[in-house]
Tab-separated table of C-alpha atoms in Angstrom:
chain	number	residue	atom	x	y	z
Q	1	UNK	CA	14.993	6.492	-21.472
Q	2	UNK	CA	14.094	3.059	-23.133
Q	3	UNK	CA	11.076	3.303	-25.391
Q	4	UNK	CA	7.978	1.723	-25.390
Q	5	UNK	CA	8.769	-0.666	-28.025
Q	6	UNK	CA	12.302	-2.060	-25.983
Q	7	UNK	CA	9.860	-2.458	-23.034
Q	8	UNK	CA	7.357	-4.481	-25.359
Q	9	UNK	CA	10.429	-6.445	-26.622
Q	10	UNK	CA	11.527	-7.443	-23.204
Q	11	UNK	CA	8.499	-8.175	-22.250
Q	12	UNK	CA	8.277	-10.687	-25.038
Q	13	UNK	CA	11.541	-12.301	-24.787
Q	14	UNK	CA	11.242	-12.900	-20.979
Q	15	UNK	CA	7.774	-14.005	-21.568
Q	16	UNK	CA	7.293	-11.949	-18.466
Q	17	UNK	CA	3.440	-11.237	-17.298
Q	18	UNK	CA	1.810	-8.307	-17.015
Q	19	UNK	CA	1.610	-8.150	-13.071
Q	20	UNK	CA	5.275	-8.152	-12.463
Q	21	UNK	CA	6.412	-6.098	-15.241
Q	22	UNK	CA	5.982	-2.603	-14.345
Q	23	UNK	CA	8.225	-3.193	-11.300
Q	24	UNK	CA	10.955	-4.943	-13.063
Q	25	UNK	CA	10.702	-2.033	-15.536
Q	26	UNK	CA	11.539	0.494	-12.598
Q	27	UNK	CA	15.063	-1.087	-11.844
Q	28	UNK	CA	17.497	1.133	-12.648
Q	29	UNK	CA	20.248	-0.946	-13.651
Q	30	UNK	CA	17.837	-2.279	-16.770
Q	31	UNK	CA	17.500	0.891	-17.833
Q	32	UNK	CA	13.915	1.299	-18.027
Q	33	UNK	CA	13.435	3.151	-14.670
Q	34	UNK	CA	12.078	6.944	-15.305
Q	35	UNK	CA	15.479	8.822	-14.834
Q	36	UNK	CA	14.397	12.108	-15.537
Q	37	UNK	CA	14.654	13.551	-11.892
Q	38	UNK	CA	13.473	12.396	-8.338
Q	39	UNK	CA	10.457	10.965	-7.260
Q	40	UNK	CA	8.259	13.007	-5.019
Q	41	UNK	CA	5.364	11.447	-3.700
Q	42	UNK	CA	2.437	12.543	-1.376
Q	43	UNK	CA	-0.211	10.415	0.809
Q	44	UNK	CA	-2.646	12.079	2.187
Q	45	UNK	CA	-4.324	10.343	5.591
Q	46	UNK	CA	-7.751	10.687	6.326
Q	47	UNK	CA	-9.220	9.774	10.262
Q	48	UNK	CA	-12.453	10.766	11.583
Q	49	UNK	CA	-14.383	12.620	14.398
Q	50	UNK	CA	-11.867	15.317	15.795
Q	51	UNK	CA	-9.072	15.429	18.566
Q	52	UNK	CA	-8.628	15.518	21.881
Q	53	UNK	CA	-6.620	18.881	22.092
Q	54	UNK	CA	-5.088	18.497	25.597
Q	55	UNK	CA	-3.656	15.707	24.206
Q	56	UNK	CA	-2.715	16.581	20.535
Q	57	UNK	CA	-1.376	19.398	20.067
Q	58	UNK	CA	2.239	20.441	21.393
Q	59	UNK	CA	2.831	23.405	24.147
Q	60	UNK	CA	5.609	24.645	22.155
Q	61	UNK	CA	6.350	26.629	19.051
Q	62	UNK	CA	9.164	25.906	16.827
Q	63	UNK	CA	11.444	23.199	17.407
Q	64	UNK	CA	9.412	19.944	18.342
Q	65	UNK	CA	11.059	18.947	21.469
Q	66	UNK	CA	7.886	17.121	23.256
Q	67	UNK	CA	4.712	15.418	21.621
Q	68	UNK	CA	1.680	14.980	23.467
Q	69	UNK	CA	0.346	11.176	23.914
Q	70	UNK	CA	-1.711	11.193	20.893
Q	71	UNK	CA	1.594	12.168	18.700
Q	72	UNK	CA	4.251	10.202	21.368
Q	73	UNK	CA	5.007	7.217	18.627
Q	74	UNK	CA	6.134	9.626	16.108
Q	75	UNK	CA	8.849	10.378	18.893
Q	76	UNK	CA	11.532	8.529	16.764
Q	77	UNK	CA	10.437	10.471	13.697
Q	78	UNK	CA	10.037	13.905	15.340
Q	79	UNK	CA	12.991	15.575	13.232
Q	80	UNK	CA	10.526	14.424	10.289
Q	81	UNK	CA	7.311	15.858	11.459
Q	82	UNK	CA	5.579	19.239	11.232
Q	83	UNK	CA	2.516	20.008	12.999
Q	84	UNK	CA	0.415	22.603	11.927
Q	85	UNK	CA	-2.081	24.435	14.398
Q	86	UNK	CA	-4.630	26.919	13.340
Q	87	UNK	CA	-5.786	26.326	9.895
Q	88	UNK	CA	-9.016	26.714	9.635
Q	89	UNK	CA	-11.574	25.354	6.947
Q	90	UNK	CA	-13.251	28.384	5.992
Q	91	UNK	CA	-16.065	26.980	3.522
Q	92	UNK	CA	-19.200	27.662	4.464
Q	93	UNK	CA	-23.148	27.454	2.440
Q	94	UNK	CA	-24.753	24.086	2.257
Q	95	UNK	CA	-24.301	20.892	4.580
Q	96	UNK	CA	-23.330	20.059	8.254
Q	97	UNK	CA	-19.865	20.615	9.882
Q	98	UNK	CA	-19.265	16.723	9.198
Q	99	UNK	CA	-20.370	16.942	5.552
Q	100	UNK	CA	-17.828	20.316	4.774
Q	101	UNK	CA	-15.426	19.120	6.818
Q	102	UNK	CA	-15.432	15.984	4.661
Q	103	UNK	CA	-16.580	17.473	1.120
Q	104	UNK	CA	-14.448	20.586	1.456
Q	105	UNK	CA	-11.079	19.246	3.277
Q	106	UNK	CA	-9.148	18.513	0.301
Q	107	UNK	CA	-11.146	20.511	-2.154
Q	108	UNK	CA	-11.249	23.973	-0.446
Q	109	UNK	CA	-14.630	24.570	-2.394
Q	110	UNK	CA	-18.585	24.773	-1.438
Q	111	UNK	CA	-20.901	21.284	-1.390
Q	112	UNK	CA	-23.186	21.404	-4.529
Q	113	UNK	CA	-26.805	21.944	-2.806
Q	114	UNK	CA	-28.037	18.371	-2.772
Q	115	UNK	CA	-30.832	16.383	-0.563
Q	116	UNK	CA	-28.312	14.572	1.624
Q	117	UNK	CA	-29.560	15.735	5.044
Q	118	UNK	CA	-27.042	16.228	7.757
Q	119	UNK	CA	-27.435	17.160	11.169
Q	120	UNK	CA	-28.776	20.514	12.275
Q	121	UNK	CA	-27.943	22.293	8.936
Q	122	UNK	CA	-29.625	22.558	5.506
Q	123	UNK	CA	-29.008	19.270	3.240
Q	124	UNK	CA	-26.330	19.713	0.553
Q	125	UNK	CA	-24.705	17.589	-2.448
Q	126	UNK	CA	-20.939	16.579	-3.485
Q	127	UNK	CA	-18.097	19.796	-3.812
Q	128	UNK	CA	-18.235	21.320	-6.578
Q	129	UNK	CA	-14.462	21.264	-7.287
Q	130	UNK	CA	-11.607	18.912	-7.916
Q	131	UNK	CA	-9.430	17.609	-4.571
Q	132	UNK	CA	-5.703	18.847	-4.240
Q	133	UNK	CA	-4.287	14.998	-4.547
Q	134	UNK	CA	-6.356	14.796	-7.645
Q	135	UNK	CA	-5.216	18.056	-9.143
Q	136	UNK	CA	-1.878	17.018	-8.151
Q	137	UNK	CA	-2.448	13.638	-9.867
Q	138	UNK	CA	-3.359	15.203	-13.236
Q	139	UNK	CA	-0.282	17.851	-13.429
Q	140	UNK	CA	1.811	14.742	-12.829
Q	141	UNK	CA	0.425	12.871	-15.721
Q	142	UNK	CA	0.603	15.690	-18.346
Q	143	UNK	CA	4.334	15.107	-18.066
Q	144	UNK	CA	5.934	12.352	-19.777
Q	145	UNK	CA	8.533	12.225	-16.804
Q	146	UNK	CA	6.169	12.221	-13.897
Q	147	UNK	CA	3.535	9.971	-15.698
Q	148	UNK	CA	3.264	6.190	-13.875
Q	149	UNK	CA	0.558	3.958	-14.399
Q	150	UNK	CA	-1.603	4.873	-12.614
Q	151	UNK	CA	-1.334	8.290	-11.383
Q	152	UNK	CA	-3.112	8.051	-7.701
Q	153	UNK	CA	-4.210	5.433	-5.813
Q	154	UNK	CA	-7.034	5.501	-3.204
Q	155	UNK	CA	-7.116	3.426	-0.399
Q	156	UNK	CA	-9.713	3.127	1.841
Q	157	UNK	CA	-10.329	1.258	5.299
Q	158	UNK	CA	-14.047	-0.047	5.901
Q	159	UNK	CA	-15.621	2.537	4.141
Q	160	UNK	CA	-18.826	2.234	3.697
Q	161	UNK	CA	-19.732	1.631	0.287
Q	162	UNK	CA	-22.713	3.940	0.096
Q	163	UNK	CA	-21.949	6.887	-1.432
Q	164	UNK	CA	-22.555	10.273	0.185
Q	165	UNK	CA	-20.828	13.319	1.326
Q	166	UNK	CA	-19.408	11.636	4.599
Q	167	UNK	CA	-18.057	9.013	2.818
Q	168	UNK	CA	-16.137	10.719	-0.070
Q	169	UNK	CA	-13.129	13.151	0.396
Q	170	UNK	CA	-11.825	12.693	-3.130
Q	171	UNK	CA	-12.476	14.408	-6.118
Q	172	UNK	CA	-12.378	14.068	-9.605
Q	173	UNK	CA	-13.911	17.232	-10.432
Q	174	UNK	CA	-17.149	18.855	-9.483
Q	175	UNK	CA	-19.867	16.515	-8.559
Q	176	UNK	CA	-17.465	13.672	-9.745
Q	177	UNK	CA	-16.726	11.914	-6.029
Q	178	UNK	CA	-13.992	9.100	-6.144
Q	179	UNK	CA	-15.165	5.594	-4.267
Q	180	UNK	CA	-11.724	4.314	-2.307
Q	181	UNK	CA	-10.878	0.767	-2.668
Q	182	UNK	CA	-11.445	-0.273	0.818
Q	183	UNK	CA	-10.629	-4.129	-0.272
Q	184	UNK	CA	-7.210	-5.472	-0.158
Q	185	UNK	CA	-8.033	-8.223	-2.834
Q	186	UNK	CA	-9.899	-5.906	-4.862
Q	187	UNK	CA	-6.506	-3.372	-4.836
Q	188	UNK	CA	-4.120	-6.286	-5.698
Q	189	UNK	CA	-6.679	-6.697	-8.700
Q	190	UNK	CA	-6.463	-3.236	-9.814
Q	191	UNK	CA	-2.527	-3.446	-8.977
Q	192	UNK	CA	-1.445	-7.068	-10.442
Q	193	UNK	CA	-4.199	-7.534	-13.594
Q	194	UNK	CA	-7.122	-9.216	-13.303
Q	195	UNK	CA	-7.594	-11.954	-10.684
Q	196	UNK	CA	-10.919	-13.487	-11.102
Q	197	UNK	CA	-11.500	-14.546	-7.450
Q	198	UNK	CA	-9.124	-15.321	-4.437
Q	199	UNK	CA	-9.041	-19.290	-5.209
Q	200	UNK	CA	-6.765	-17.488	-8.338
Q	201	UNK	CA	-4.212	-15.644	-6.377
Q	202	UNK	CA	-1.974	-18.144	-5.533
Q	203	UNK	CA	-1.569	-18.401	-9.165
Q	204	UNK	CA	-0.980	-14.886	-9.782
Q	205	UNK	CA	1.540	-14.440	-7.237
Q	206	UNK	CA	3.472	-17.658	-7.887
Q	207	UNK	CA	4.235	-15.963	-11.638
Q	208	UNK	CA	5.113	-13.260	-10.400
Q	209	UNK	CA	7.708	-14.669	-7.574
Q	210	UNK	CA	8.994	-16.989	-11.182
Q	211	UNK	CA	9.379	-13.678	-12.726
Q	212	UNK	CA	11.020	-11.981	-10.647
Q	213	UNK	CA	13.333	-15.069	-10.705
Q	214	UNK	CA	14.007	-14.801	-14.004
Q	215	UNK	CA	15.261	-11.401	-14.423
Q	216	UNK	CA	17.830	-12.087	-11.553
Q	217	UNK	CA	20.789	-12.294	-13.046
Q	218	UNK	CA	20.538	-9.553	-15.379
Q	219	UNK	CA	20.075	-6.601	-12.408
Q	220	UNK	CA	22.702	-4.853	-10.682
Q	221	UNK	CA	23.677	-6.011	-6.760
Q	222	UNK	CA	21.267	-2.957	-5.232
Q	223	UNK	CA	18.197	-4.077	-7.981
Q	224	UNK	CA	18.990	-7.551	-6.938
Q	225	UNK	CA	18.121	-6.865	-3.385
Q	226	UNK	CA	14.946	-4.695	-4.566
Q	227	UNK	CA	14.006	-7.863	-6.297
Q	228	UNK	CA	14.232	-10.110	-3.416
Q	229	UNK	CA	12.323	-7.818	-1.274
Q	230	UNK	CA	9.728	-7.495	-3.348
Q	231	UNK	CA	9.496	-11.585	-4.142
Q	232	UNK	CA	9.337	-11.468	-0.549
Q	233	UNK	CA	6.569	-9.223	-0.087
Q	234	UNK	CA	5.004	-11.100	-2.584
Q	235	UNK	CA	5.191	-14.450	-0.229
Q	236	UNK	CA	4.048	-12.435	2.256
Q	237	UNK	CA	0.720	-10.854	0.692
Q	238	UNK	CA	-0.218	-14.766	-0.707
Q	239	UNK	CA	-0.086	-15.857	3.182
Q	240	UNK	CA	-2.123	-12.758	4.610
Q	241	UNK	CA	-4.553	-12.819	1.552
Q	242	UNK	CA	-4.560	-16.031	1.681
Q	243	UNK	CA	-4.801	-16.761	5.785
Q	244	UNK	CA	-7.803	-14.168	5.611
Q	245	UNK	CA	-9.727	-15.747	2.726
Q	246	UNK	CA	-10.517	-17.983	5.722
Q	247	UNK	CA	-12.072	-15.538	8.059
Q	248	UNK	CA	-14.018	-13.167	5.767
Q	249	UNK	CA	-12.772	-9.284	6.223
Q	250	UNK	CA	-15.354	-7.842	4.553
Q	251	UNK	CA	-17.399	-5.214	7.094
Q	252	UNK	CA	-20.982	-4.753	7.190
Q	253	UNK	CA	-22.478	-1.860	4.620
Q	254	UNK	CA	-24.449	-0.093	6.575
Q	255	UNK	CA	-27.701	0.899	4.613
Q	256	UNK	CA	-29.416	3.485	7.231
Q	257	UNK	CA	-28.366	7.109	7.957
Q	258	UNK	CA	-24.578	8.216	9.821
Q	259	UNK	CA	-24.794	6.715	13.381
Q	260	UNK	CA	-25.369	2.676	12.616
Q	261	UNK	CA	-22.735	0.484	14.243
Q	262	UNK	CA	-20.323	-0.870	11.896
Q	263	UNK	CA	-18.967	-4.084	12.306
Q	264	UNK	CA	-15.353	-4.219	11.771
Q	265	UNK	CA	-13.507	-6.464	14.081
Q	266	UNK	CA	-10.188	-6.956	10.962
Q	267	UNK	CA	-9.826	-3.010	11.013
Q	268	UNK	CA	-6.293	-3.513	12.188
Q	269	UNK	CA	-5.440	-5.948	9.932
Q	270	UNK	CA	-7.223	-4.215	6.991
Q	271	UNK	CA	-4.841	-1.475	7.560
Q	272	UNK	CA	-1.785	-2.951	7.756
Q	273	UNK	CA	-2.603	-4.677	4.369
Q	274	UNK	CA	-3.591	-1.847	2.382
Q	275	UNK	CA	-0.618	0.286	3.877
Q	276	UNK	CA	1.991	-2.860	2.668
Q	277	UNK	CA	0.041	-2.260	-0.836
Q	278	UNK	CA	0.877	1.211	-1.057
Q	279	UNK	CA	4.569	1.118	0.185
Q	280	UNK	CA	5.006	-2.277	-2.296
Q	281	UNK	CA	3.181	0.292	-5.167
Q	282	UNK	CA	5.196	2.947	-4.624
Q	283	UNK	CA	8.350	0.595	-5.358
Q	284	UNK	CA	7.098	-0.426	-8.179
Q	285	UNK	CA	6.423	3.597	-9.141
Q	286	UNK	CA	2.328	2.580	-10.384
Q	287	UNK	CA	1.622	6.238	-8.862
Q	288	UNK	CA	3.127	9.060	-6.911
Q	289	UNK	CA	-0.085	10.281	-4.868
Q	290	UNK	CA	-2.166	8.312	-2.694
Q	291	UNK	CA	-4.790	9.122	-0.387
Q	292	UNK	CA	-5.551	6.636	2.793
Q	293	UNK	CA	-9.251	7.319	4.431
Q	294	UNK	CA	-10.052	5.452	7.620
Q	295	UNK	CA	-14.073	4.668	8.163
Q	296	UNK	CA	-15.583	8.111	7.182
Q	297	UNK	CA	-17.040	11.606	8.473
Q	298	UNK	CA	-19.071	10.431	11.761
Q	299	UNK	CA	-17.357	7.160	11.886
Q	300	UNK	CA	-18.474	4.902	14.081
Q	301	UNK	CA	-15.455	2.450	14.592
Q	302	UNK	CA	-15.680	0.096	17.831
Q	303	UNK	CA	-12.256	-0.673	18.848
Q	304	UNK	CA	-12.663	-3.353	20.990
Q	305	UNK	CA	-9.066	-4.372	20.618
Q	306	UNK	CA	-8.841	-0.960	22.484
Q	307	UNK	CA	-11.056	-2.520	24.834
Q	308	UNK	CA	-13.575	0.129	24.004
Q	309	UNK	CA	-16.968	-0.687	23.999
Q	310	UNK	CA	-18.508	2.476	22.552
Q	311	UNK	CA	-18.361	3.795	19.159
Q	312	UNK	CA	-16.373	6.208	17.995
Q	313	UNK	CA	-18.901	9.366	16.928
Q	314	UNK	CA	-20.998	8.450	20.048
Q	315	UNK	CA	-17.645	9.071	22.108
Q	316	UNK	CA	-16.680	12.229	20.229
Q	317	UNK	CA	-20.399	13.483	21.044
Q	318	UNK	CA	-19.312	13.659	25.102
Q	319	UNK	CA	-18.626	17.070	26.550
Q	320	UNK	CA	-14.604	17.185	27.843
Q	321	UNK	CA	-15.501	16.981	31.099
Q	322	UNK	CA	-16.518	13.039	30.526
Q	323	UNK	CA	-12.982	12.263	31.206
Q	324	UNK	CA	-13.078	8.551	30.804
Q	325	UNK	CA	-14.528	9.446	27.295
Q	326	UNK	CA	-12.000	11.629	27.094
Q	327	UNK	CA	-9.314	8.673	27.819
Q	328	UNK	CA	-10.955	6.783	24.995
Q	329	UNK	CA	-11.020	9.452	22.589
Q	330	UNK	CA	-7.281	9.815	23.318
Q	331	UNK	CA	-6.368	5.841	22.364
Q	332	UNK	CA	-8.469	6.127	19.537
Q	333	UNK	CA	-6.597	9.044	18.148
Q	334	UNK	CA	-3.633	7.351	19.256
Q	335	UNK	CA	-4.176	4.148	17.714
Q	336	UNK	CA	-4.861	6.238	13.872
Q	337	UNK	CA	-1.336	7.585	15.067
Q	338	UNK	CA	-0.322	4.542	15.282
Q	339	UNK	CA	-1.351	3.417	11.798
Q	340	UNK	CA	1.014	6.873	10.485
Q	341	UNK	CA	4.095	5.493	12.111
Q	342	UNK	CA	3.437	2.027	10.326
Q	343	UNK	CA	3.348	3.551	7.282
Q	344	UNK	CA	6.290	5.846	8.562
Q	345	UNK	CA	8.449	3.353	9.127
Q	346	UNK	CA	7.444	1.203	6.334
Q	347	UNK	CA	8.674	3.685	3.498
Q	348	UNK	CA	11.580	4.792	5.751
Q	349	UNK	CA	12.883	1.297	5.672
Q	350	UNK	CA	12.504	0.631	2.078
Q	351	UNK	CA	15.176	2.095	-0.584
Q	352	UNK	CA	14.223	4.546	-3.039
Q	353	UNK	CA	14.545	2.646	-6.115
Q	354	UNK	CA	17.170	4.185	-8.726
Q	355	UNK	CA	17.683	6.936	-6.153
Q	356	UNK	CA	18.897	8.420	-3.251
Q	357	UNK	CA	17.664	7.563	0.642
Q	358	UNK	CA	14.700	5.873	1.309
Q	359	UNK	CA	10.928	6.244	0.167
Q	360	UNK	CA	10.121	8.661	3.344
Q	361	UNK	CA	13.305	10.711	1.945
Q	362	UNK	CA	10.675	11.323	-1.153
Q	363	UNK	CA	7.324	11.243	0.593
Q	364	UNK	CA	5.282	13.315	2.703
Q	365	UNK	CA	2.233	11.939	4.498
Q	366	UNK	CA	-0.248	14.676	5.668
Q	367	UNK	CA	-2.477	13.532	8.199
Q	368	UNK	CA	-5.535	15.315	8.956
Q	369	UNK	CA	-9.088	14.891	9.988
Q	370	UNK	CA	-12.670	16.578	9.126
Q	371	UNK	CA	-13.217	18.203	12.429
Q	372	UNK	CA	-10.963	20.432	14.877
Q	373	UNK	CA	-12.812	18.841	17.581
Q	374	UNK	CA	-15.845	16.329	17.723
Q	375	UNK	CA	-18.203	17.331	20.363
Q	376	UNK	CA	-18.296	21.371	19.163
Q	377	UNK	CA	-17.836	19.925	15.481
Q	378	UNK	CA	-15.694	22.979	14.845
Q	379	UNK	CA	-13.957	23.554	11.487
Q	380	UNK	CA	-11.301	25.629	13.197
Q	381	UNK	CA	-8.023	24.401	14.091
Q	382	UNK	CA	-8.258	20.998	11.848
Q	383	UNK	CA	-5.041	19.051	12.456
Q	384	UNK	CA	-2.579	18.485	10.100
Q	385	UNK	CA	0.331	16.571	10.706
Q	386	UNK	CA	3.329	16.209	7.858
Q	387	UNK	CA	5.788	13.769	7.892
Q	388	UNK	CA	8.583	13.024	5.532
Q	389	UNK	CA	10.862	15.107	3.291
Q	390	UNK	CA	9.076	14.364	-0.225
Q	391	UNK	CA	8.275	18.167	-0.426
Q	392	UNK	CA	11.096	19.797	0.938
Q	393	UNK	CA	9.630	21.444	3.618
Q	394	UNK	CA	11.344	22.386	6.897
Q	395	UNK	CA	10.632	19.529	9.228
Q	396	UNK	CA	10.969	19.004	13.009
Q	397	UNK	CA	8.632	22.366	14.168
Q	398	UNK	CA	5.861	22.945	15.617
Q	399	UNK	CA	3.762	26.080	13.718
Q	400	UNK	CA	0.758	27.878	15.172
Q	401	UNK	CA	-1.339	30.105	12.425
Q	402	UNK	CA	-4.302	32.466	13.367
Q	403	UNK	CA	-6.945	30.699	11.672
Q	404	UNK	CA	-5.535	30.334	8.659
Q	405	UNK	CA	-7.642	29.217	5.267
Q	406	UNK	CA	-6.563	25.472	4.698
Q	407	UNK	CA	-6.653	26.227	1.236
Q	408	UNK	CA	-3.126	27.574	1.322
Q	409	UNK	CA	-2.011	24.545	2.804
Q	410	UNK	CA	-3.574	22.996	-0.292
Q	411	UNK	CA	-1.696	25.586	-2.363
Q	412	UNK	CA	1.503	24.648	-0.819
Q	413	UNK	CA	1.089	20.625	-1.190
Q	414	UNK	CA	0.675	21.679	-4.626
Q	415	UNK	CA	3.972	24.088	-5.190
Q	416	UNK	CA	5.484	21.397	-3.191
Q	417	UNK	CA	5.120	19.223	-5.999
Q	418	UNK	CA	6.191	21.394	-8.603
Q	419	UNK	CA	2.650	22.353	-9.756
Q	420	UNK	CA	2.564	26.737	-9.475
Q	421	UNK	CA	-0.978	27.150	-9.230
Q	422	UNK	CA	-2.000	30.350	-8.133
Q	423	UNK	CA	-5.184	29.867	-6.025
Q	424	UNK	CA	-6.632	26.173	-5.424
Q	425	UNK	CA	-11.053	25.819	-4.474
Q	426	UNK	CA	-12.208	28.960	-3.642
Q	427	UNK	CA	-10.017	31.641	-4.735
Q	428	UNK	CA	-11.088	34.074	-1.336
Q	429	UNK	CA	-9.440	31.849	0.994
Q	430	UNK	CA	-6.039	31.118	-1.193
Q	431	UNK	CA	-5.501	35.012	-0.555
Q	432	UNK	CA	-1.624	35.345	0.658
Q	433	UNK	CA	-0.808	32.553	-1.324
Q	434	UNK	CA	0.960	29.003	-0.095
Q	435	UNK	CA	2.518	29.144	3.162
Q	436	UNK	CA	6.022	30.902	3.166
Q	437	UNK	CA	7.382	29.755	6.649
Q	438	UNK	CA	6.849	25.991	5.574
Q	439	UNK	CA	10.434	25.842	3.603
C-alpha cells in the first residue's frame, strides 16, 4: 500500500483537486487502491407505512420460483434475493408502533422516554442505542484496511427536516439521531469539497472531468474505462443538477404534527439522483455502508405520477377490504420496489474497482420498512428483503421464521461483515444468536 505522503506527492505533481482525488486514488493499476482484501458493502433501504401481504410476500418456502406483484421487478434478480418472513420487532416500553418501528428497526433497543406524542400510546424520546449500519460503520473504521473517507453515508429522500422519532432511523449512539442528507446538491457538497452554491458546480465538475483527463494515460486499459465512466457520470450529474436548478426540488418542511401533506412532486427524480450518488461513491470507495430512507414513519407521499390522489398513511389507514385502496397500496409498494431494482441494477452494471465482478457481487441491500402492515400497525412480520452477494449469504430463497427477534437479523448483517459481536440492542432478543440458515 502507497503511503500517505506518495498520495500527497501525487497529488501535488498532478496539481490534481481535492474532489477528484480520492477516486483516482482507488485505481488499482496506480497503486493506491486499498488492496488488503475485498470490499463488502451494505445499504440499508428504508420505505414507509407497511405492506400489502397478499401481494408481498411469496406462497413458497425455499427456492424463489414466483414473486408476488409488489416483488415482480426483482424477477431478473431473483437468484440474488432473499426474503425473509416472520421477524418480528420485539421492543416494546415508550412510543407508538410508528415511533418503535422507526426508533427501534435498526437499533433493536427501547425509545428514551421523551415528550414526542404519538398516536394512542404514551410519548417517548430517541433509542437509546447505536443503529447496526452505524456500529458496522465504526468496526470498519478501526481498521486501517476497511477505513474510507467517510465511513457511511446517509441518504435521504424528502425527509422532513424536523427532527423526531419518525423521522430518524439512524443512530450514532444513544440519544445521538443522525439527520439524512435528503439534498442531492447538498451530498455532492459533502462528496466533492465545498461548493458554495449551485451557480459553482459547473466549475467543480469541469475540474474534475480535466482531472480525470489528466491521469489518463498513466492507468491501466480496465482503470481507463473506470475513468471514462466516471467523467461520464460526472457530465451527467452537471446536466441533472444543473437542468433542476431550474425547477426547484426542494419539498415543503412540514412544521405541524405526522399527517400534513407533503409536497413532493420531484420524488422520482430525487431518487434516482441520490441512488447515482451512492453507486458513483461507492466507486470511488468514500464509504462501505449506506443507508437510503424514503419520506419517514407515517409518510405521507402523494404519488400522483401513480395517478394516486390520496396520501400514502391515509391509504395505509383503510381496512383490506377497501380494495381499490388496497390496489393503491400495492403500486405504492411497488413503485419503492421499483426504486431497489434501480439501485440493483445500477451496482450490478458497474465493475468492482481493483476486483472481481461487479459492485452487487460486493453489496447487499436490505430493504425493509417500520411496520408489518399499516392499518393494524403491527410490528410482527416486518419485511426484509436482501439482495446482492456482499455478505455471502445464500441467495435465491424464500425463509419463513416464527416471529423471530429482528435483532438477530441485525446480528447477522453484522457477522456478515466480519464484525463478531455477540448480542446487538437489547441483549433478550439477540438470544440464539445471528441466523444460521442464512449462509
Amino acid at each position: 500500500m502507497v503511503h500517505s505522503t506518495n498520495r500527497r506527492d501525487f497529488l501535488k505533481q498532478f496539481g490534481l483537486s481535492a474532489a477528484a482525488f480520492p477516486f483516482i486514488c482507488n485505481l488499482p493499476s496506480l497503486g493506491f487502491a486499498n488492496s488488503a482484501g475485498r470490499k463488502q458493502r451494505l445499504v440499508i433501504m428504508f420505505s414507509p407505512n407497511g405492506v400489502v401481504r397478499k401481494n408481498f410476500w411469496p406462497d413458497e418456502e425455499g427456492e424463489l420460483k414466483a414473486f408476488k406483484e409488489i416483488l415482480a421487478p426483482l424477477d431478473a434478480y431473483k437468484a440474488k434475493t432473499l426474503v425473509l418472513n416472520g421477524l418480528s420487532d420485539k421492543i416494546r416500553g415508550d412510543g407508538d408502533n410508528h415511533m418503535r418501528g422507526m426508533g427501534c428497526l435498526l437499533t433493536g433497543i427501547e425509545l428514551f422516554p421523551g415528550n414526542i406524542q404519538g398516536g394512542s400510546h404514551t410519548p417517548a424520546g430517541w433509542a437509546s442505542g447505536i443503529s447496526i449500519d452505524q456500529e458496522i460503520k465504526n468496526f470498519l473504521q478501526s481498521r486501517a484496511e476497511t477505513q474510507t473517507r467517510f465511513g457511511s453515508l446517509e441518504f435521504g429522500v424528502v425527509v422532513p427536516e424536523r427532527a423526531d422519532t419518525w423521522t430518524r432511523m439512524c443512530y450514532s449512539g444513544p440519544n445521538k439521531p443522525i439527520t439524512p442528507v435528503d439534498n442531492p446538491y447538498q451530498m455532492f457538497q459533502k462528496l466533492y469539497g465545498n461548493v458554495k452554491d449551485q451557480e459553482s458546480l459547473k466549475s467543480v465538475l469541469d475540474i474534475v472531468s480535466k482531472d480525470l483527463k489528466r491521469v489518463e494515460s498513466l492507468v491501466s486499459i480496465n482503470d481507463r474505462q473506470l475513468l471514462e465512466e466516471h467523467a461520464s457520470f460526472v457530465r451527467q450529474m452537471e446536466q441533472e443538477l444543473v437542468a433542476a436548478s431550474k425547477s426547484p426540488i426542494t419539498h415543503e418542511i412540514p412544521q405541524l404534527d405526522p399527517g400534513v401533506v407533503v409536497a413532493n412532486d420531484s420524488l422520482p427524480q430525487l431518487a434516482r439522483m441520490q441512488i447515482d450518488l451512492m453507486v458513483n461513491s461507492f466507486t470511488a470507495d468514500f464509504a462501505r455502508v449506506a443507508t437510503l430512507q424514503f419520506t419517514h414513519s407515517v409518510g405521507q407521499a402523494r404519488m400522483k405520477w401513480l395517478n394516486i390522489d390520496e396520501t400514502h398513511h391515509t391509504l395505509s389507514h383503510e381496512p383490506n377490504s377497501n380494495e381499490d385502496a388496497q390496489d393503491k397500496l400495492t403500486k405504492i409498494c411497488k413503485w419503492y420496489c421499483e426504486q431497489l431494482v434501480y439501485l440493483v441494477k445500477r451496482l450490478d452494471e458497474t465493475p468492482e474497482p481493483g476486483g472481481n465482478g461487479s459492485l452487487l457481487d460486493n453489496t447487499t441491500i436490505v430493504w425493509t420498512n417500520e411496520l408489518g402492515e399499516g392499518n393494524s400497525h403491527t410490528l410482527e412480520n416486518i419485511p426484509f428483503v436482501l439482495v446482492g452477494n456482499g455478505l455471502d449469504f445464500k441467495m435465491g430463497r424464500a425463509l419463513k421464521y416464527n416471529r423471530l427477534a429482528h435483532n438477530r437479523l441485525l446480528l447477522s448483517l453484522a457477522h456478515g461483515m466480519g464484525h463478531h459481536i455477540e448480542t446487538f440492542g437489547n441483549p433478550d432478543h439477540s438470544k440464539g444468536g445471528p441466523l444460521s440458515d442464512l449462509t
